CSV table of C-alpha atoms and ligand atoms in Angstrom, one decimal:
chain,number,residue,atom,x,y,z
F,113,MET,CA,-80.5,-35.9,96.6
F,114,PHE,CA,-84.2,-36.0,97.5
F,115,ASP,CA,-86.0,-39.3,97.2
F,116,LEU,CA,-89.2,-38.6,95.3
F,117,THR,CA,-90.2,-42.2,94.5
F,118,GLY,CA,-93.3,-41.9,96.6
F,119,LEU,CA,-94.6,-39.0,94.6
F,120,THR,CA,-95.0,-41.2,91.5
F,121,THR,CA,-97.8,-43.7,91.2
F,122,LEU,CA,-95.6,-46.3,89.4
F,123,LYS,CA,-93.1,-46.3,92.3
F,124,LEU,CA,-90.0,-46.6,90.2
F,125,PRO,CA,-87.0,-45.0,92.0
F,126,LEU,CA,-86.6,-41.2,91.5
F,127,HIS,CA,-84.0,-39.0,93.1
F,128,ALA,CA,-83.5,-35.3,92.3
F,129,ARG,CA,-81.0,-32.7,93.3
F,130,GLN,CA,-83.5,-29.9,93.9
F,131,VAL,CA,-87.3,-29.6,94.5
F,132,LEU,CA,-89.1,-26.3,93.9
F,133,LYS,CA,-92.7,-25.7,95.0
F,134,ILE,CA,-94.7,-23.1,93.0
F,135,SER,CA,-97.6,-21.9,95.1
F,136,SER,CA,-98.8,-18.9,93.1
F,137,VAL,CA,-98.6,-17.3,89.7
F,138,GLU,CA,-96.3,-14.6,91.1
F,139,ASN,CA,-94.1,-17.3,92.5
F,140,ALA,CA,-93.8,-18.9,89.0
F,141,CYS,CA,-92.7,-15.6,87.5
F,142,ILE,CA,-90.0,-15.1,90.2
F,143,SER,CA,-88.7,-18.7,89.9
F,144,GLY,CA,-89.1,-19.0,86.1
F,145,PRO,CA,-85.6,-17.8,85.0
F,146,GLU,CA,-83.9,-20.1,87.6
F,147,ILE,CA,-85.9,-23.1,86.5
F,148,ALA,CA,-85.2,-22.2,82.8
F,149,SER,CA,-81.5,-22.3,83.4
F,150,GLN,CA,-81.3,-26.1,84.2
F,151,PRO,CA,-83.0,-29.4,83.3
F,152,ALA,CA,-86.5,-29.3,84.9
F,153,LEU,CA,-89.1,-32.0,85.5
F,154,ILE,CA,-92.6,-30.9,86.3
F,155,LEU,CA,-94.2,-33.3,88.8
F,156,GLY,CA,-97.8,-33.0,89.8
F,157,GLY,CA,-99.7,-36.1,90.9
F,158,GLY,CA,-97.1,-38.3,89.3
F,159,SER,CA,-99.7,-40.6,87.9
F,160,ASN,CA,-98.6,-40.3,84.2
F,161,LEU,CA,-94.8,-40.6,84.6
F,162,VAL,CA,-92.5,-43.5,84.0
F,163,VAL,CA,-89.0,-43.1,85.4
F,164,PHE,CA,-86.5,-45.2,83.5
F,165,GLU,CA,-83.5,-43.6,85.1
F,166,PRO,CA,-83.5,-42.9,88.8
F,167,GLU,CA,-81.1,-40.0,89.2
F,168,PHE,CA,-82.4,-36.6,87.9
F,169,GLU,CA,-79.7,-34.0,87.8
F,170,GLY,CA,-82.0,-31.0,87.7
F,171,VAL,CA,-84.9,-29.3,89.5
F,172,VAL,CA,-88.2,-31.0,90.1
F,173,VAL,CA,-91.0,-28.4,89.9
F,174,ARG,CA,-94.2,-29.0,91.9
F,175,PRO,CA,-97.0,-26.7,90.7
F,176,GLU,CA,-99.1,-26.5,93.9
F,177,ILE,CA,-101.4,-23.7,93.0
F,178,LYS,CA,-104.9,-24.7,94.3
F,179,THR,CA,-107.1,-21.7,93.4
F,180,PHE,CA,-110.8,-22.2,92.5
F,181,ASP,CA,-112.4,-19.1,90.9
F,182,PRO,CA,-115.8,-19.5,89.4
F,183,VAL,CA,-117.7,-16.8,87.4
F,184,ILE,CA,-121.3,-17.5,87.0
F,185,ASP,CA,-123.3,-15.9,84.2
F,186,GLY,CA,-126.8,-17.2,83.8
F,187,ASP,CA,-126.5,-20.9,83.2
F,188,SER,CA,-122.9,-20.9,82.2
F,189,VAL,CA,-120.0,-21.2,84.6
F,190,THR,CA,-116.5,-20.2,83.8
F,191,LEU,CA,-114.2,-21.8,86.3
F,192,GLU,CA,-110.4,-21.0,86.6
F,193,VAL,CA,-108.6,-23.7,88.6
F,194,GLY,CA,-105.0,-23.8,89.8
F,195,ALA,CA,-102.7,-26.5,88.4
F,196,GLY,CA,-102.3,-28.2,91.8
F,197,TYR,CA,-105.9,-28.9,92.4
F,198,PRO,CA,-106.4,-32.7,92.5
F,199,TRP,CA,-108.5,-33.6,89.4
F,200,HIS,CA,-111.0,-36.0,90.9
F,201,ALA,CA,-111.7,-33.6,93.8
F,202,LEU,CA,-112.4,-30.9,91.2
F,203,VAL,CA,-114.8,-33.1,89.3
F,204,MET,CA,-116.7,-33.9,92.6
F,205,LYS,CA,-116.7,-30.3,93.8
F,206,THR,CA,-118.2,-29.0,90.5
F,207,LEU,CA,-120.9,-31.7,90.7
F,208,GLU,CA,-121.7,-30.6,94.3
F,209,HIS,CA,-122.2,-27.1,93.0
F,210,GLY,CA,-124.5,-28.3,90.2
F,211,TRP,CA,-122.0,-27.3,87.5
F,212,PHE,CA,-121.9,-29.9,84.8
F,213,GLY,CA,-119.5,-31.1,82.1
F,214,LEU,CA,-116.7,-33.0,83.9
F,215,GLU,CA,-118.8,-36.0,85.0
F,216,ASN,CA,-117.4,-38.5,82.5
F,217,LEU,CA,-113.9,-37.6,83.7
F,218,ALA,CA,-114.4,-38.7,87.3
F,219,LEU,CA,-111.8,-40.7,89.1
F,220,ILE,CA,-108.9,-39.8,86.8
F,221,PRO,CA,-105.9,-39.6,89.1
F,222,GLY,CA,-103.4,-36.6,89.0
F,223,TRP,CA,-103.6,-32.9,89.3
F,224,THR,CA,-105.5,-30.4,87.2
F,225,GLY,CA,-102.4,-29.0,85.6
F,226,ALA,CA,-101.7,-32.3,83.8
F,227,ALA,CA,-105.2,-32.4,82.2
F,228,PRO,CA,-104.3,-30.2,79.2
F,229,VAL,CA,-100.9,-31.7,78.7
F,230,GLN,CA,-102.1,-35.0,77.3
F,231,ASN,CA,-105.8,-33.8,76.9
F,232,ILE,CA,-107.1,-36.4,79.3
F,233,GLY,CA,-110.2,-38.3,78.0
F,234,ALA,CA,-112.5,-41.1,79.1
F,235,TYR,CA,-115.9,-42.5,78.4
F,236,GLY,CA,-116.6,-40.3,75.4
F,237,VAL,CA,-115.4,-37.0,76.6
F,238,GLU,CA,-112.1,-35.2,76.3
F,239,PHE,CA,-110.7,-32.3,78.5
F,240,ALA,CA,-110.5,-30.1,75.4
F,241,GLU,CA,-114.3,-30.0,75.1
F,242,ARG,CA,-114.5,-28.2,78.4
F,243,CYS,CA,-111.4,-26.1,78.2
F,244,GLU,CA,-111.6,-22.4,77.4
F,245,ARG,CA,-108.0,-21.4,78.0
F,246,VAL,CA,-104.8,-22.3,79.8
F,247,LEU,CA,-102.5,-20.0,81.7
F,248,LEU,CA,-98.8,-21.0,81.3
F,249,TYR,CA,-95.4,-19.8,82.2
F,250,ASP,CA,-93.2,-19.8,79.1
F,251,PHE,CA,-89.6,-20.7,80.0
F,252,GLU,CA,-88.3,-19.7,76.6
F,253,ALA,CA,-89.8,-16.2,76.6
F,254,GLN,CA,-89.7,-16.0,80.4
F,255,THR,CA,-93.2,-14.6,80.6
F,256,LEU,CA,-96.8,-15.6,81.3
F,257,ILE,CA,-98.9,-16.6,78.3
F,258,ARG,CA,-102.6,-17.5,77.9
F,259,LEU,CA,-103.4,-20.0,75.2
F,260,THR,CA,-107.0,-20.5,73.9
F,261,THR,CA,-108.3,-24.0,73.2
F,262,ASP,CA,-107.4,-23.7,69.5
F,263,GLU,CA,-103.9,-22.5,70.3
F,264,MET,CA,-103.5,-25.5,72.6
F,265,GLU,CA,-103.6,-27.8,69.5
F,266,PHE,CA,-105.5,-30.5,71.3
F,267,GLY,CA,-105.7,-34.0,69.8
F,268,TYR,CA,-106.0,-37.5,71.0
F,269,ARG,CA,-103.8,-37.6,74.1
F,270,HIS,CA,-102.0,-34.6,72.6
F,271,SER,CA,-101.5,-30.9,72.9
F,272,ILE,CA,-98.8,-28.2,72.2
F,273,LEU,CA,-97.4,-29.1,75.6
F,274,LYS,CA,-96.6,-32.6,74.4
F,275,ALA,CA,-95.1,-31.2,71.2
F,276,GLN,CA,-92.8,-28.8,73.1
F,277,PRO,CA,-92.3,-30.7,76.3
F,278,ASN,CA,-89.9,-28.5,78.3
F,279,ARG,CA,-91.2,-25.1,77.2
F,280,PHE,CA,-94.3,-24.4,79.4
F,281,LEU,CA,-95.5,-24.8,83.0
F,282,VAL,CA,-99.3,-25.0,83.4
F,283,LEU,CA,-100.4,-22.6,86.1
F,284,SER,CA,-104.2,-22.7,85.7
F,285,VAL,CA,-106.9,-23.9,83.4
F,286,THR,CA,-110.2,-22.2,82.7
F,287,LEU,CA,-113.1,-24.5,82.1
F,288,ASN,CA,-116.6,-24.0,80.5
F,289,LEU,CA,-119.2,-25.7,82.6
F,290,SER,CA,-123.0,-25.4,82.6
F,291,ARG,CA,-125.8,-25.4,85.1
F,292,ILE,CA,-127.9,-27.3,82.6
F,293,PRO,CA,-127.0,-31.0,82.3
F,294,GLU,CA,-125.6,-32.1,78.9
F,295,PRO,CA,-125.4,-35.8,79.5
F,296,ARG,CA,-122.9,-37.8,77.4
F,297,VAL,CA,-123.8,-41.5,77.5
F,298,GLU,CA,-122.9,-42.7,74.1
F,299,TYR,CA,-120.2,-45.0,75.6
F,300,GLY,CA,-122.0,-48.3,76.0
F,301,ALA,CA,-120.5,-49.3,79.3
F,302,ILE,CA,-122.0,-46.1,80.9
F,303,ARG,CA,-125.5,-47.2,80.1
F,304,GLU,CA,-124.9,-50.7,81.4
F,305,ALA,CA,-123.5,-49.3,84.6
F,306,LEU,CA,-126.4,-46.9,85.0
F,307,GLU,CA,-128.7,-49.8,84.8
F,308,THR,CA,-126.8,-51.9,87.3
F,309,LEU,CA,-126.7,-49.0,89.7
F,310,GLY,CA,-130.3,-47.8,89.1
F,311,GLY,CA,-129.1,-44.4,88.0
F,312,SER,CA,-130.6,-41.9,85.5
F,313,ALA,CA,-128.9,-41.1,82.1
F,314,ASP,CA,-130.2,-37.5,82.7
F,315,SER,CA,-128.3,-37.0,85.9
F,316,PRO,CA,-124.6,-35.9,85.7
F,317,ARG,CA,-124.1,-37.1,89.2
F,318,ASP,CA,-125.3,-40.6,88.3
F,319,ILE,CA,-123.1,-40.6,85.2
F,320,ALA,CA,-120.1,-39.8,87.5
F,321,LYS,CA,-121.1,-42.7,89.7
F,322,ALA,CA,-121.4,-45.0,86.7
F,323,VAL,CA,-118.0,-43.9,85.4
F,324,MET,CA,-116.5,-44.5,88.9
F,325,HIS,CA,-118.1,-48.0,89.0
F,326,ILE,CA,-116.6,-48.9,85.6
F,327,ARG,CA,-113.2,-47.5,86.5
F,328,ARG,CA,-113.1,-49.3,89.8
F,329,ALA,CA,-114.0,-52.6,88.1
F,330,LYS,CA,-111.4,-52.3,85.3
F,331,LEU,CA,-108.6,-50.1,86.4
F,332,PRO,CA,-106.3,-50.8,89.4
F,333,ASP,CA,-106.3,-48.1,92.2
F,334,PRO,CA,-102.9,-46.4,91.9
F,335,GLU,CA,-102.9,-46.0,95.7
F,336,LEU,CA,-103.0,-49.8,96.2
F,337,THR,CA,-101.4,-51.2,93.0
F,338,PRO,CA,-98.8,-48.9,91.4
F,339,ASN,CA,-99.7,-48.1,87.8
F,340,VAL,CA,-100.0,-45.2,85.4
F,341,GLY,CA,-103.4,-46.1,83.7
F,342,SER,CA,-103.2,-46.9,80.0
F,343,PHE,CA,-99.6,-47.7,79.2
F,344,PHE,CA,-99.9,-47.5,75.4
F,345,LYS,CA,-101.9,-45.1,73.2
F,346,ASN,CA,-104.6,-46.7,71.1
F,347,PRO,CA,-102.9,-46.6,67.6
F,348,VAL,CA,-104.5,-44.5,64.9
F,349,VAL,CA,-104.2,-46.0,61.5
F,350,ARG,CA,-105.4,-45.2,57.9
F,351,SER,CA,-108.8,-46.6,57.1
F,352,GLU,CA,-107.3,-49.0,54.5
F,353,VAL,CA,-105.1,-50.5,57.1
F,354,ALA,CA,-108.1,-50.8,59.5
F,355,ASP,CA,-110.2,-52.5,56.8
F,356,ARG,CA,-107.5,-55.1,56.2
F,357,LEU,CA,-107.1,-55.8,59.9
F,358,ALA,CA,-110.9,-56.1,60.3
F,359,LEU,CA,-110.9,-59.0,57.8
F,360,ASP,CA,-108.4,-61.0,59.9
F,361,PHE,CA,-109.7,-59.8,63.2
F,362,PRO,CA,-113.4,-59.1,63.0
F,363,ASP,CA,-113.8,-58.6,66.8
F,364,LEU,CA,-111.0,-56.0,67.0
F,365,PRO,CA,-112.8,-52.8,68.3
F,366,MET,CA,-112.2,-49.7,66.1
F,367,TYR,CA,-113.5,-46.1,66.5
F,368,PRO,CA,-113.5,-43.3,63.9
F,369,SER,CA,-110.8,-40.7,64.4
F,370,GLY,CA,-111.0,-38.0,61.7
F,371,ASP,CA,-110.3,-39.7,58.4
F,372,SER,CA,-108.5,-42.5,60.2
F,373,ARG,CA,-109.4,-45.2,62.7
F,374,LYS,CA,-108.4,-45.8,66.3
F,375,LEU,CA,-107.7,-49.4,67.3
F,376,ALA,CA,-108.2,-50.8,70.8
F,377,ALA,CA,-104.7,-51.7,71.9
F,378,GLY,CA,-106.0,-53.3,75.0
F,379,TRP,CA,-107.9,-55.8,72.9
F,380,MET,CA,-104.9,-56.6,70.8
F,381,ILE,CA,-102.7,-57.2,73.9
F,382,ASP,CA,-105.4,-59.3,75.5
F,383,HIS,CA,-105.9,-61.3,72.3
F,384,LEU,CA,-102.3,-62.2,72.4
F,385,GLY,CA,-102.8,-63.7,75.8
F,386,PHE,CA,-100.8,-61.1,77.8
F,387,LYS,CA,-103.3,-60.6,80.7
F,388,GLY,CA,-101.5,-61.5,83.9
F,389,ARG,CA,-98.1,-62.0,82.1
F,390,SER,CA,-95.3,-60.9,84.4
F,391,VAL,CA,-91.6,-60.0,84.0
F,392,GLY,CA,-89.9,-59.7,87.4
F,393,GLY,CA,-92.1,-57.4,89.5
F,394,PHE,CA,-94.1,-55.9,86.5
F,395,ALA,CA,-97.2,-57.5,85.1
F,396,VAL,CA,-100.0,-56.9,82.6
F,397,HIS,CA,-103.2,-56.1,84.6
F,398,ASP,CA,-105.7,-59.0,84.8
F,399,GLN,CA,-108.7,-56.9,84.1
F,400,GLN,CA,-107.4,-54.5,81.5
F,401,ALA,CA,-104.5,-55.5,79.2
F,402,LEU,CA,-103.6,-51.9,78.4
F,403,VAL,CA,-102.5,-51.3,82.0
F,404,LEU,CA,-99.1,-52.4,83.4
F,405,VAL,CA,-98.8,-52.8,87.1
F,406,ASN,CA,-95.8,-52.8,89.4
F,407,ARG,CA,-96.9,-55.8,91.4
F,408,ASP,CA,-93.8,-56.5,93.5
F,409,LYS,CA,-90.9,-54.0,93.6
F,410,GLY,CA,-90.5,-54.1,89.8
F,411,THR,CA,-87.5,-52.5,88.2
F,412,ALA,CA,-87.1,-50.3,85.2
F,413,GLN,CA,-85.4,-53.2,83.5
F,414,ASP,CA,-88.3,-55.6,84.2
F,415,LEU,CA,-90.6,-53.0,82.7
F,416,ARG,CA,-88.4,-52.5,79.6
F,417,TYR,CA,-88.5,-56.3,78.9
F,418,LEU,CA,-92.3,-56.4,79.3
F,419,ILE,CA,-92.8,-53.4,77.0
F,420,ASP,CA,-90.5,-55.0,74.5
F,421,GLU,CA,-92.4,-58.3,74.5
F,422,ILE,CA,-95.7,-56.6,74.1
F,423,ARG,CA,-94.6,-54.3,71.3
F,424,GLN,CA,-92.9,-57.0,69.3
F,425,SER,CA,-95.8,-59.4,69.6
F,426,VAL,CA,-98.3,-56.7,68.6
F,427,LYS,CA,-96.1,-55.7,65.7
F,428,GLU,CA,-95.7,-59.3,64.5
F,429,THR,CA,-99.4,-60.1,64.6
F,430,PHE,CA,-101.1,-56.8,63.8
F,431,GLY,CA,-98.3,-54.9,62.0
F,432,VAL,CA,-98.9,-52.0,64.3
F,433,SER,CA,-96.4,-50.1,66.5
F,434,LEU,CA,-97.5,-49.2,70.0
F,435,GLN,CA,-96.5,-45.8,71.4
F,436,ILE,CA,-96.0,-45.4,75.1
F,437,GLU,CA,-98.7,-43.1,76.5
F,438,PRO,CA,-97.3,-41.7,79.8
F,439,THR,CA,-94.4,-39.2,80.0
F,440,GLN,CA,-91.0,-40.8,80.2
F,441,LEU,CA,-88.0,-39.7,82.2
F,442,GLY,CA,-84.7,-41.2,81.1
F,443,ARG,CA,-84.0,-43.6,78.2
F,444,LEU,CA,-86.4,-46.5,77.6
W,612,EPU,N1,-110.5,-54.6,75.7
W,612,EPU,C1,-110.3,-56.0,75.7
W,612,EPU,N2,-109.4,-56.5,76.6
W,612,EPU,C2,-108.7,-55.7,77.4
W,612,EPU,C3,-108.8,-54.3,77.4
W,612,EPU,C4,-109.8,-53.8,76.5
W,612,EPU,O1,-110.9,-56.8,75.0
W,612,EPU,O2,-107.9,-56.2,78.2
W,612,EPU,C5,-111.5,-54.1,74.7
W,612,EPU,C6,-112.7,-53.6,75.5
W,612,EPU,O3,-113.7,-54.6,75.7
W,612,EPU,C7,-113.3,-52.5,74.6
W,612,EPU,C8,-112.0,-52.0,73.9
W,612,EPU,O4,-111.0,-53.0,74.1
W,612,EPU,O5,-114.1,-53.1,73.6
W,612,EPU,C9,-111.5,-50.6,74.6
W,612,EPU,O6,-111.3,-50.8,76.0
W,612,EPU,P1,-111.7,-49.8,77.1
W,612,EPU,O7,-113.1,-49.3,76.8
W,612,EPU,O8,-111.4,-50.3,78.4
W,612,EPU,O9,-110.8,-48.5,76.8
W,612,EPU,P2,-109.3,-48.4,76.3
W,612,EPU,O10,-109.3,-48.0,74.8
W,612,EPU,O11,-108.5,-49.5,76.7
W,612,EPU,C10,-109.2,-45.8,76.7
W,612,EPU,C11,-108.3,-44.8,77.4
W,612,EPU,C12,-108.6,-44.9,78.9
W,612,EPU,C13,-110.0,-44.5,79.2
W,612,EPU,C14,-110.9,-45.5,78.4
W,612,EPU,C15,-112.4,-45.2,78.5
W,612,EPU,C16,-106.3,-44.6,76.0
W,612,EPU,C17,-104.9,-44.9,75.8
W,612,EPU,N3,-106.9,-45.1,77.1
W,612,EPU,O12,-108.8,-47.1,77.1
W,612,EPU,O13,-107.8,-43.9,79.5
W,612,EPU,O14,-110.3,-44.6,80.6
W,612,EPU,O15,-110.6,-45.5,77.0
W,612,EPU,O16,-112.7,-44.1,77.7
W,612,EPU,O17,-106.9,-43.9,75.2
W,612,EPU,C18,-105.6,-43.6,80.5
W,612,EPU,O18,-105.4,-42.8,79.6
W,612,EPU,O19,-104.8,-43.8,81.4
W,612,EPU,C19,-106.9,-44.2,80.6
W,612,EPU,C20,-107.2,-45.1,81.5
């Protein structure tokens, strides 16, 4: 068995029988049928994976394609990027070139191939807004397939790749960027950080710096403190439910989400006094209650107990069920 624990940012033990590196699209086509014939786990940066059971009797696929192919047409830039390109490095490289659109998504850990899977989003912008299409290997049809943004069925932390988890392997994403800045600073904390840093709301590079400033203040660095970012999704509830909750909890932050409303799960967990609460080696992060950290060689069992406590408590007080946000391997 191969020990892959170090390839996940939560550092829960992971051992697998086989590891397969995919370094090109051709490579994916050749290896596709073999991968399709057994259980497979796709592992990129490992920053959104929770391993509940350590032994994986299958093949771990590492999509290491690192291509970077821009096409410039006037002010618009169409950029195809390989699934193995580290996301934050990509954001920084596009900004260096003066190609804008990804600045709000700075400092998100992981590889580019994971971005469409859960439609990464932060500080008012989602991946879907900059995505033109995604190149996939379809294990079912055993062929390459290109899906447009509409066909990807993007939603809040959702895509067709979440709906059909073992069917596709992301090989590249094609992004729509612009040489003209289109700043997005509606998220309040960005304006505050710009002021603190003396940056300009018209400069995408300053926005990226502001986002990095906020993230560094609130979110633990996975290189130093094992974590997978937000551990739960912000629950989306019907407006009537949100209105009722607002009567009892007037400070509970809520955001419109279609006809429904999205509630700040971090606020709810914080309100219940969970910040800093620990079970064995796992704990609720001190600065952001939506993040769970593996502080001291935590086990999957510690994590299960902590998840259970949080969910039960939130359910009792707010009547809302929290869903785990990262991908899970093995039974909870
Ligand atoms: N809040 C608290 N206490 C806490 C945490 C949050 O009171 O301990 C409050 C905040 O003050 C704020 C609200 O709750 O009023 C929302 O908090 P925040 O802005 O930090 O964002 P979030 O809803 O907790 C989401 C994403 C993050 C993303 C941020 C910024 C999800 C599941 N998470 O977090 O994404 O960076 O918004 O856009 O949607 C991730 O997915 O891993 C991730 C970090």
